[in-house]
Tab-separated table of C-alpha atoms in Angstrom:
chain	number	residue	atom	x	y	z
A	1	MET	CA	58.152	117.851	155.260
A	2	THR	CA	61.650	115.896	155.830
A	3	SER	CA	63.494	116.966	159.060
A	4	GLU	CA	65.728	119.763	156.481
A	5	ASN	CA	62.360	121.041	155.115
A	6	THR	CA	62.891	120.173	151.812
A	7	PRO	CA	59.621	118.175	150.102
A	8	VAL	CA	59.255	114.508	149.902
A	9	ASP	CA	59.560	113.319	146.622
A	10	LEU	CA	56.458	110.500	146.550
A	11	THR	CA	57.389	109.595	143.334
A	12	ALA	CA	60.192	107.817	143.958
A	13	PHE	CA	58.806	105.065	145.844
A	14	VAL	CA	55.148	105.070	144.620
A	15	LYS	CA	55.575	102.006	142.414
A	16	THR	CA	52.908	101.066	139.467
A	17	TYR	CA	51.394	98.972	141.508
A	18	ASP	CA	51.984	99.702	145.420
A	19	VAL	CA	53.945	102.127	147.738
A	20	ARG	CA	57.048	100.926	148.312
A	21	GLY	CA	60.301	102.588	150.089
A	22	LEU	CA	63.018	102.480	152.371
A	23	VAL	CA	62.067	102.972	156.103
A	24	GLY	CA	63.175	106.287	157.998
A	25	SER	CA	64.480	107.952	154.707
A	26	GLN	CA	61.431	107.433	152.407
A	27	LEU	CA	58.714	106.532	154.509
A	28	THR	CA	58.119	108.029	157.835
A	29	ASP	CA	55.223	108.203	160.291
A	30	GLU	CA	54.462	111.534	158.877
A	31	VAL	CA	54.441	110.497	155.190
A	32	VAL	CA	51.971	107.316	155.971
A	33	GLU	CA	49.766	109.496	158.071
A	34	ALA	CA	49.244	111.576	154.843
A	35	PHE	CA	48.734	108.578	152.668
A	36	GLY	CA	46.196	107.156	155.235
A	37	ALA	CA	44.234	110.594	154.558
A	38	ALA	CA	44.695	110.643	151.273
A	39	PHE	CA	43.741	107.165	150.728
A	40	ALA	CA	39.982	107.764	152.638
A	41	ASP	CA	39.815	110.695	150.325
A	42	GLU	CA	40.408	109.043	146.982
A	43	ILE	CA	37.984	106.096	148.269
A	44	GLU	CA	34.966	108.490	149.512
A	45	GLY	CA	35.979	106.644	153.365
A	46	ALA	CA	34.221	109.287	155.314
A	47	GLY	CA	31.699	107.245	157.461
A	48	ARG	CA	32.819	104.509	155.645
A	49	ASP	CA	34.539	101.101	156.684
A	50	LEU	CA	38.491	101.071	155.749
A	51	VAL	CA	40.175	97.682	156.466
A	52	VAL	CA	44.084	98.043	157.644
A	53	GLY	CA	46.469	95.281	158.316
A	54	HIS	CA	50.080	94.936	158.605
A	55	ASP	CA	52.943	92.099	157.932
A	56	MET	CA	56.034	91.191	160.864
A	57	ARG	CA	57.912	93.769	160.135
A	58	ASP	CA	59.573	95.988	162.869
A	59	SER	CA	58.661	99.232	161.726
A	60	SER	CA	54.718	97.736	160.507
A	61	PRO	CA	52.568	98.240	163.105
A	62	GLY	CA	53.776	101.597	164.003
A	63	PHE	CA	53.220	102.431	160.532
A	64	ALA	CA	49.800	101.229	160.144
A	65	GLU	CA	49.036	103.177	163.584
A	66	ALA	CA	50.262	106.771	161.370
A	67	PHE	CA	48.356	105.609	158.508
A	68	VAL	CA	45.040	105.135	161.095
A	69	ARG	CA	45.163	108.432	162.052
A	70	GLY	CA	45.347	110.120	159.001
A	71	ALA	CA	42.364	107.522	157.584
A	72	ARG	CA	40.253	108.567	160.630
A	73	ALA	CA	41.135	112.387	160.513
A	74	ARG	CA	39.432	112.392	157.259
A	75	GLY	CA	36.524	110.389	158.425
A	76	ALA	CA	37.192	106.836	157.479
A	77	ASP	CA	36.141	104.136	160.416
A	78	VAL	CA	38.558	102.016	160.627
A	79	VAL	CA	38.574	98.229	160.959
A	80	ALA	CA	41.899	96.730	161.916
A	81	LEU	CA	43.500	93.561	161.279
A	82	GLY	CA	46.676	93.255	163.398
A	83	LEU	CA	48.844	90.955	162.109
A	84	CYS	CA	48.001	89.400	158.645
A	85	SER	CA	49.189	88.262	155.541
A	86	THR	CA	48.272	89.923	152.356
A	87	ASP	CA	45.604	87.479	151.114
A	88	GLU	CA	44.024	87.663	154.028
A	89	SER	CA	43.417	91.453	153.403
A	90	TYR	CA	41.992	90.710	150.725
A	91	PHE	CA	39.899	88.497	152.082
A	92	ALA	CA	39.163	90.958	154.521
A	93	SER	CA	38.481	93.567	151.782
A	94	GLY	CA	36.263	91.345	149.981
A	95	SER	CA	34.280	89.753	152.585
A	96	LEU	CA	33.514	92.824	154.480
A	97	ASP	CA	32.985	94.673	150.956
A	98	ALA	CA	35.472	97.202	152.396
A	99	PRO	CA	39.006	98.734	150.700
A	100	ALA	CA	41.766	98.174	152.451
A	101	ALA	CA	45.799	99.150	152.966
A	102	MET	CA	48.058	96.088	153.680
A	103	PHE	CA	51.416	97.214	155.669
A	104	THR	CA	54.184	95.104	153.871
A	105	ALA	CA	57.283	95.154	151.856
A	106	SER	CA	56.160	91.606	150.659
A	107	HIS	CA	59.947	89.750	149.542
A	108	ASN	CA	62.047	92.604	149.488
A	109	PRO	CA	64.373	93.082	152.291
A	110	ALA	CA	63.871	94.167	155.945
A	111	THR	CA	65.150	97.608	155.413
A	112	TYR	CA	62.064	98.467	153.469
A	113	ASN	CA	57.978	98.684	153.832
A	114	GLY	CA	55.170	99.432	152.074
A	115	ILE	CA	51.582	99.831	151.739
A	116	LYS	CA	49.307	97.503	148.962
A	117	MET	CA	45.683	99.378	148.521
A	118	SER	CA	42.533	97.762	147.619
A	119	ARG	CA	38.927	99.128	146.359
A	120	ALA	CA	36.377	97.406	148.249
A	121	GLY	CA	36.001	93.595	146.931
A	122	ALA	CA	39.959	93.325	146.525
A	123	GLN	CA	40.182	95.449	143.559
A	124	GLY	CA	43.627	96.532	142.913
A	125	ILE	CA	44.640	100.369	142.712
A	126	SER	CA	47.428	101.165	140.350
A	127	LEU	CA	48.740	104.619	138.978
A	128	ASP	CA	46.364	104.142	136.362
A	129	THR	CA	43.250	103.367	138.787
A	130	GLY	CA	43.934	105.723	141.469
A	131	LEU	CA	47.308	105.267	142.661
A	132	SER	CA	48.520	108.346	140.853
A	133	SER	CA	45.796	110.427	143.006
A	134	ILE	CA	46.517	108.890	146.358
A	135	ARG	CA	50.441	110.258	145.782
A	136	ASP	CA	49.336	113.492	144.607
A	137	ARG	CA	47.097	114.286	147.570
A	138	ALA	CA	49.497	112.814	149.906
A	139	SER	CA	51.987	115.477	148.688
A	140	SER	CA	49.398	117.940	149.372
A	141	PHE	CA	48.400	116.651	152.991
A	142	LEU	CA	52.423	116.861	153.692
A	143	ALA	CA	52.646	120.021	152.129
A	144	ASP	CA	49.597	121.825	153.590
A	145	GLY	CA	48.867	119.785	156.738
A	146	ILE	CA	45.762	117.194	157.377
A	147	GLU	CA	42.661	118.873	158.424
A	148	ALA	CA	40.944	116.532	160.080
A	149	VAL	CA	36.854	116.562	159.373
A	150	ALA	CA	34.236	117.454	161.647
A	151	GLU	CA	33.131	113.466	162.481
A	152	PRO	CA	36.810	111.817	162.865
A	153	GLY	CA	36.068	108.242	161.948
A	154	THR	CA	36.058	105.200	164.661
A	155	VAL	CA	38.491	102.130	164.865
A	156	ARG	CA	37.821	98.356	165.718
A	157	GLU	CA	39.907	95.516	166.082
A	158	HIS	CA	38.815	92.714	163.942
A	159	ASP	CA	40.812	88.832	164.004
A	160	ALA	CA	40.061	87.820	159.936
A	161	LEU	CA	41.796	84.339	160.484
A	162	PRO	CA	39.101	82.106	161.633
A	163	ASP	CA	36.770	83.236	158.816
A	164	TYR	CA	39.765	83.122	156.376
A	165	ALA	CA	40.789	79.520	157.032
A	166	ALA	CA	36.863	78.388	156.869
A	167	TYR	CA	37.036	79.796	153.755
A	168	LEU	CA	39.130	78.147	152.041
A	169	ARG	CA	38.980	74.925	153.230
A	170	GLY	CA	35.579	75.766	151.564
A	171	LEU	CA	37.535	76.349	148.173
A	172	VAL	CA	39.596	72.912	148.210
A	173	ASP	CA	38.551	69.939	149.987
A	174	LEU	CA	41.740	68.587	152.049
A	175	SER	CA	39.524	66.158	154.151
A	176	GLY	CA	39.694	62.810	152.102
A	177	ILE	CA	43.435	62.898	150.916
A	178	ARG	CA	46.133	60.555	151.705
A	179	PRO	CA	48.430	61.445	154.615
A	180	ILE	CA	51.196	63.348	153.669
A	181	THR	CA	54.255	65.133	154.948
A	182	VAL	CA	54.983	68.986	153.956
A	183	VAL	CA	57.863	71.138	154.990
A	184	VAL	CA	56.804	74.396	154.716
A	185	ASP	CA	58.726	77.167	154.723
A	186	ALA	CA	57.586	80.794	155.851
A	187	GLY	CA	61.077	82.879	155.954
A	188	ASN	CA	59.931	84.228	159.136
A	189	GLY	CA	57.116	85.528	157.350
A	190	MET	CA	53.144	85.511	157.497
A	191	GLY	CA	53.053	82.160	156.255
A	192	GLY	CA	54.008	81.324	160.186
A	193	LEU	CA	50.738	82.750	161.080
A	194	THR	CA	48.439	81.376	158.446
A	195	VAL	CA	49.969	78.157	157.810
A	196	PRO	CA	48.763	76.519	161.191
A	197	ALA	CA	45.264	78.091	160.859
A	198	VAL	CA	44.485	76.876	157.157
A	199	LEU	CA	46.598	73.823	157.081
A	200	GLY	CA	46.336	72.853	160.676
A	201	GLU	CA	44.269	73.323	163.868
A	202	ALA	CA	45.107	76.564	164.961
A	203	ALA	CA	41.881	78.067	163.878
A	204	GLY	CA	39.612	75.749	165.316
A	205	LEU	CA	38.973	73.624	162.153
A	206	PRO	CA	39.135	70.139	161.591
A	207	LYS	CA	42.317	67.786	161.505
A	208	LEU	CA	43.968	67.168	158.021
A	209	PRO	CA	45.612	64.284	156.744
A	210	ILE	CA	48.806	66.745	156.424
A	211	GLU	CA	51.953	66.796	158.961
A	212	ILE	CA	53.216	69.900	158.917
A	213	ILE	CA	57.081	69.958	159.365
A	214	PRO	CA	57.764	73.797	160.044
A	215	LEU	CA	60.959	75.703	158.824
A	216	TYR	CA	61.418	79.548	160.236
A	217	PHE	CA	57.658	79.695	161.491
A	218	GLU	CA	58.701	82.687	164.083
A	219	LEU	CA	57.266	85.945	163.173
A	220	ASP	CA	60.693	88.272	162.738
A	221	GLY	CA	60.473	91.001	160.352
A	222	THR	CA	64.503	91.107	160.613
A	223	PHE	CA	64.365	87.731	158.533
A	224	PRO	CA	67.448	85.900	160.358
A	225	ASN	CA	67.404	82.627	158.358
A	226	HIS	CA	67.354	83.916	154.588
A	227	GLU	CA	65.077	86.592	152.855
A	228	ALA	CA	61.754	86.116	151.889
A	229	ASN	CA	61.958	85.708	148.295
A	230	PRO	CA	61.597	81.810	146.682
A	231	LEU	CA	61.715	83.301	143.762
A	232	ASP	CA	65.523	83.197	144.681
A	233	PRO	CA	66.861	79.684	144.265
A	234	ALA	CA	69.620	80.614	147.546
A	235	ASN	CA	66.550	81.084	149.846
A	236	LEU	CA	65.095	77.626	148.443
A	237	VAL	CA	68.222	76.119	149.844
A	238	ASP	CA	67.066	75.265	153.454
A	239	LEU	CA	63.618	73.872	152.353
A	240	GLN	CA	64.900	71.206	150.117
A	241	LYS	CA	67.778	70.102	152.200
A	242	ALA	CA	64.757	69.553	154.914
A	243	VAL	CA	62.816	67.572	152.397
A	244	LEU	CA	65.665	65.359	151.735
A	245	GLU	CA	66.529	64.986	155.408
A	246	HIS	CA	62.653	64.217	156.759
A	247	GLY	CA	61.725	62.506	153.260
A	248	ALA	CA	58.311	64.914	153.235
A	249	ASP	CA	56.291	64.403	150.403
A	250	LEU	CA	56.852	67.809	148.910
A	251	GLY	CA	57.964	71.494	150.141
A	252	LEU	CA	56.309	74.473	150.597
A	253	ALA	CA	57.561	78.209	150.328
A	254	PHE	CA	56.057	81.499	151.100
A	255	ASP	CA	57.461	84.896	150.576
A	256	GLY	CA	57.268	87.547	153.420
A	257	ASP	CA	53.817	88.437	153.178
A	258	ALA	CA	52.752	84.833	152.324
A	259	ASP	CA	50.638	85.638	149.299
A	260	ARG	CA	52.900	83.634	146.847
A	261	CYS	CA	53.693	80.240	147.275
A	262	PHE	CA	56.288	77.762	145.685
A	263	VAL	CA	56.815	73.889	145.719
A	264	VAL	CA	60.124	71.776	145.597
A	265	ASP	CA	59.195	68.306	144.734
A	266	GLU	CA	60.310	64.977	147.080
A	267	LYS	CA	63.569	64.997	145.388
A	268	GLY	CA	64.459	68.535	146.058
A	269	ASP	CA	63.827	70.050	143.119
A	270	ALA	CA	61.812	73.354	142.421
A	271	VAL	CA	58.390	72.984	140.253
A	272	THR	CA	58.088	75.447	138.164
A	273	PRO	CA	55.197	78.498	138.723
A	274	SER	CA	53.883	77.514	135.004
A	275	ALA	CA	53.209	73.807	136.057
A	276	VAL	CA	51.479	75.063	139.140
A	277	ALA	CA	49.351	77.332	137.482
A	278	ALA	CA	48.460	74.105	134.939
A	279	ILE	CA	47.835	72.153	137.776
A	280	VAL	CA	45.579	74.681	139.323
A	281	ALA	CA	44.206	75.548	136.099
A	282	VAL	CA	42.912	72.180	135.101
A	283	ARG	CA	41.228	71.964	139.156
A	284	GLU	CA	39.641	74.765	138.561
A	285	ILE	CA	38.103	74.346	135.395
A	286	ALA	CA	36.972	70.843	136.504
A	287	ARG	CA	35.558	72.465	139.622
A	288	VAL	CA	33.307	75.183	138.117
A	289	ARG	CA	32.136	72.930	135.355
A	290	ALA	CA	30.861	70.440	137.464
A	291	ALA	CA	28.669	73.913	139.283
A	292	GLU	CA	28.231	75.369	136.063
A	293	PRO	CA	27.959	72.924	133.287
A	294	ASP	CA	26.600	75.718	130.719
A	295	ALA	CA	29.233	78.188	131.770
A	296	GLU	CA	31.858	79.432	129.212
A	297	ILE	CA	35.267	78.964	130.901
A	298	SER	CA	38.353	81.160	130.529
A	299	VAL	CA	41.496	81.232	132.216
A	300	ILE	CA	44.129	84.288	132.278
A	301	HIS	CA	48.142	83.064	131.938
A	302	ASN	CA	50.180	85.967	131.396
A	303	LEU	CA	52.744	85.568	128.037
A	304	ILE	CA	55.760	84.082	129.893
A	305	THR	CA	54.096	81.079	131.153
A	306	SER	CA	55.077	77.855	129.119
A	307	ARG	CA	53.151	76.797	126.145
A	308	ALA	CA	51.868	73.629	128.545
A	309	VAL	CA	50.129	76.172	130.737
A	310	PRO	CA	47.530	77.337	127.355
A	311	GLU	CA	48.066	73.657	126.096
A	312	ALA	CA	46.470	72.313	129.622
A	313	ILE	CA	43.472	74.867	129.307
A	314	GLU	CA	42.691	73.991	125.948
A	315	ALA	CA	42.776	70.384	126.664
A	316	ALA	CA	40.698	70.861	129.860
A	317	GLY	CA	37.923	72.338	127.833
A	318	ALA	CA	38.647	76.173	128.551
A	319	THR	CA	39.788	78.947	127.131
A	320	PRO	CA	43.154	80.376	127.556
A	321	VAL	CA	43.392	84.364	127.430
A	322	ARG	CA	46.700	85.658	127.143
A	323	THR	CA	47.766	88.857	128.864
A	324	ARG	CA	51.130	91.036	129.567
A	325	VAL	CA	52.766	90.566	133.046
A	326	GLY	CA	51.516	92.258	135.693
A	327	HIS	CA	49.962	92.150	139.070
A	328	SER	CA	47.092	94.646	138.947
A	329	LEU	CA	46.831	94.132	135.113
A	330	ILE	CA	45.728	90.429	135.648
A	331	LYS	CA	43.232	91.230	138.588
A	332	ASP	CA	41.741	93.916	135.852
A	333	GLU	CA	42.161	91.222	133.114
A	334	MET	CA	40.101	88.455	135.615
A	335	ARG	CA	37.437	90.966	136.384
A	336	ALA	CA	36.912	92.353	132.976
A	337	THR	CA	37.116	88.600	131.146
A	338	GLY	CA	35.556	86.514	133.978
A	339	ALA	CA	38.170	84.277	133.647
A	340	ILE	CA	37.934	81.593	136.991
A	341	PHE	CA	41.836	81.794	137.669
A	342	GLY	CA	44.819	83.498	135.901
A	343	GLY	CA	48.463	82.175	136.726
A	344	GLU	CA	51.729	84.046	136.271
A	345	HIS	CA	55.353	82.998	136.327
A	346	SER	CA	56.023	84.732	139.172
A	347	ALA	CA	54.123	82.853	141.254
A	348	HIS	CA	51.003	84.758	141.617
A	349	TYR	CA	47.629	82.656	141.349
A	350	TYR	CA	44.173	84.588	141.184
A	351	PHE	CA	41.033	83.198	141.594
A	352	ARG	CA	37.731	84.051	140.644
A	353	ASP	CA	35.849	82.909	144.015
A	354	PHE	CA	38.527	84.761	145.998
A	355	TRP	CA	37.322	88.462	144.377
A	356	SER	CA	39.774	87.867	141.625
A	357	ALA	CA	42.617	88.535	143.814
A	358	ASP	CA	45.606	86.219	144.453
A	359	ASN	CA	46.304	83.847	147.038
A	360	GLY	CA	49.217	81.869	147.337
A	361	MET	CA	47.866	79.673	150.019
A	362	LEU	CA	44.873	78.697	147.697
A	363	ALA	CA	47.321	77.949	145.657
A	364	ALA	CA	49.230	75.488	147.684
A	365	MET	CA	46.345	73.407	148.896
A	366	HIS	CA	45.387	73.164	145.498
A	367	VAL	CA	48.558	70.938	144.436
A	368	LEU	CA	48.074	69.046	148.082
A	369	ALA	CA	44.657	68.046	146.827
A	370	GLU	CA	45.690	67.037	143.372
A	371	PHE	CA	49.099	65.024	144.833
A	372	GLY	CA	46.898	63.507	147.742
A	373	ALA	CA	44.240	62.085	145.374
A	374	GLN	CA	46.699	59.856	143.649
A	375	THR	CA	49.720	57.724	144.548
A	376	GLU	CA	52.452	59.042	142.191
A	377	PRO	CA	55.459	61.222	143.242
A	378	LEU	CA	54.989	64.903	143.109
A	379	SER	CA	57.806	65.049	140.302
A	380	THR	CA	56.085	62.478	138.130
A	381	LEU	CA	52.623	64.245	138.513
A	382	THR	CA	54.724	67.781	137.844
A	383	ASP	CA	56.840	66.659	135.274
A	384	ARG	CA	53.619	66.057	132.735
A	385	TYR	CA	52.801	69.591	133.193
A	386	THR	CA	56.755	70.155	132.359
A	387	PRO	CA	57.119	68.807	128.742
A	388	TYR	CA	59.206	71.653	127.300
A	389	ALA	CA	62.609	73.492	128.272
A	390	ALA	CA	62.598	77.031	129.614
A	391	SER	CA	65.495	79.183	130.314
A	392	GLY	CA	63.890	81.044	133.363
A	393	GLU	CA	64.015	85.167	133.435
A	394	ILE	CA	67.600	86.235	133.073
A	395	ASN	CA	67.822	89.741	133.516
A	396	SER	CA	70.767	91.852	131.653
A	397	THR	CA	71.937	95.389	132.452
A	398	VAL	CA	71.883	97.194	129.387
A	399	THR	CA	73.302	101.109	128.601
A	400	ASP	CA	71.486	101.062	125.484
A	401	VAL	CA	68.185	99.455	125.569
A	402	PRO	CA	66.850	100.386	122.218
A	403	ALA	CA	70.028	99.897	120.227
A	404	ALA	CA	69.810	95.969	121.794
A	405	TYR	CA	66.408	96.109	121.156
A	406	ALA	CA	66.941	96.712	117.693
A	407	ARG	CA	69.665	94.459	117.258
A	408	ILE	CA	67.216	91.525	118.123
A	409	VAL	CA	64.395	92.746	115.979
A	410	GLY	CA	67.537	92.951	112.940
A	411	ALA	CA	68.440	89.418	113.668
A	412	TYR	CA	64.914	87.463	113.780
A	413	ALA	CA	63.537	89.677	111.255
A	414	GLY	CA	62.135	86.673	108.712
A	415	VAL	CA	63.201	84.330	111.023
A	416	GLY	CA	60.018	84.140	113.588
A	417	ASP	CA	56.182	85.970	114.258
A	418	PHE	CA	57.013	89.091	116.224
A	419	ASP	CA	54.558	89.968	118.710
A	420	GLU	CA	54.292	93.188	121.002
A	421	LEU	CA	51.569	92.600	123.503
A	422	ASP	CA	54.332	92.995	126.352
A	423	GLY	CA	57.838	93.931	125.403
A	424	LEU	CA	58.976	91.631	122.235
A	425	THR	CA	57.596	88.132	122.220
A	426	VAL	CA	59.622	85.931	118.922
A	427	SER	CA	58.317	82.814	117.955
A	428	GLY	CA	59.165	79.961	115.586
A	429	THR	CA	60.076	76.586	114.543
A	430	SER	CA	63.467	74.696	114.068
A	431	ASP	CA	64.151	71.052	112.879
A	432	ASP	CA	63.926	70.365	117.108
A	433	GLY	CA	60.417	71.760	116.976
A	434	PHE	CA	59.178	74.891	118.548
A	435	TRP	CA	60.869	77.697	119.976
A	436	TRP	CA	59.865	81.141	121.154
A	437	PHE	CA	61.647	84.130	123.664
A	438	ASN	CA	60.157	86.923	125.259
A	439	VAL	CA	62.597	90.450	125.703
A	440	ARG	CA	60.823	93.225	128.098
A	441	PRO	CA	62.300	96.300	129.495
A	442	SER	CA	62.101	97.078	132.968
A	443	ASN	CA	60.349	99.805	134.211
A	444	THR	CA	62.388	101.069	136.710
A	445	GLU	CA	66.520	99.848	135.695
A	446	PRO	CA	68.279	99.331	132.502
A	447	LEU	CA	67.504	95.899	132.858
A	448	LEU	CA	66.407	93.746	129.569
A	449	ARG	CA	64.558	90.599	131.104
A	450	LEU	CA	64.670	87.331	128.898
A	451	ASN	CA	62.423	84.408	128.507
A	452	ALA	CA	63.167	82.032	126.529
A	453	GLU	CA	61.673	78.360	125.720
A	454	ALA	CA	61.844	75.514	123.240
A	455	ALA	CA	60.571	71.956	122.696
A	456	THR	CA	64.267	70.447	123.398
A	457	PRO	CA	66.840	71.402	126.063
A	458	GLY	CA	69.179	71.989	123.100
A	459	GLY	CA	66.449	74.126	120.956
A	460	MET	CA	66.318	76.428	124.270
A	461	GLU	CA	69.752	76.641	124.811
A	462	ARG	CA	70.642	77.981	121.174
A	463	VAL	CA	67.981	80.590	121.232
A	464	ARG	CA	68.745	81.452	124.854
A	465	ASP	CA	72.501	82.067	124.353
A	466	ASP	CA	71.863	83.891	120.334
A	467	VAL	CA	69.331	86.299	121.901
A	468	LEU	CA	71.474	86.875	125.416
A	469	GLY	CA	74.561	87.630	122.762
A	470	LEU	CA	72.391	89.947	120.744
A	471	ILE	CA	71.488	91.844	124.263
A	472	ARG	CA	74.948	92.464	125.586
A	473	GLY	CA	76.367	93.023	122.454
């Protein structure tokens, strides 16, 4: 209940894939404690381990403690990770085969926090697979109180970082690469903890031929330097400048909970996540093919990645699987198809051998390994995986989304091929080669999201501008 004794509307901040809301007005200790009890009940956690970790936000330690109180009251035995990245919490969930809750609001500003919940083995939970039930249970606990079971759960601390770092080193061998210099912008987020452990010697692992130039490694949930959201080009500026100033080989930028990684080349130019996905896909296909010669290998990509991604997958001898956009959706598809890797244009990268969960650090290690095994600059390497012209995602506020959608359908009927796997994808050819665009409505805002790509810059610009005109009326 709120201080005014009016019910808390959990539907306002329980999203499709996680819980994310404003600290104080939406997320309070009382609300979080109710979520802890609800999660323990949903996973039938009495007498079983439940992993709880948190990021560096000011509110995160207190929220983690409140969640633990609720979970223990319903009998769960809590494994407390303390400070960790989201993919480190996935590692603990997978390696311990236990459900997990991670307190983070990822790239959102400091006024937000949230909870990412997983079933045992880092299996994602969405509204369709249990999160709505957790929400409803939490509402009941808020209304009626949390009744403790006869045998409340225990709590023990567990430092997963050394094993996490060693596990990643075992998946990508960086020991034999040429010496390289890398600027890393942790954005005052959890990369400041995990990068020194995985790429350095902080976890007791052997030294790698990598010189790390750190930017904003101090853990600070107020984000004093810039938002920990590398998807916004404004937040890459400091990294781009540092790469040029230091003459570094490349730069890496992590978001707040360090599960996404963005790459900058030696010129300071951003490498598209599609190019990263293609590079990692080719490497993972080769790695699995060597270990499993007779395996049928598939790789997932969502429908707004560049056409270059499925082309690279096919050229490497694997089957590309095209999916809708969405975090938990892709995790589910990874498990359902047995895909060895999945890439999203939002810079989420998923690995079969990481419990089908996403791991930005692992993707970064693949880029470092590929770059360090040859002599070309990164821009030359990534240009091979960026043969086409893309618009990037363009959001338009639209008062009447169905009307805008209808205008697009009317204009392109008979001009291109239609596909409604996720929003509307239209593809076709013109004198200068192929083109395609995808328009997807936002689930939460009156927005239409446009992504366009074509064989040439001119072709992309014509399609982009034409569709934007239709969207904006």
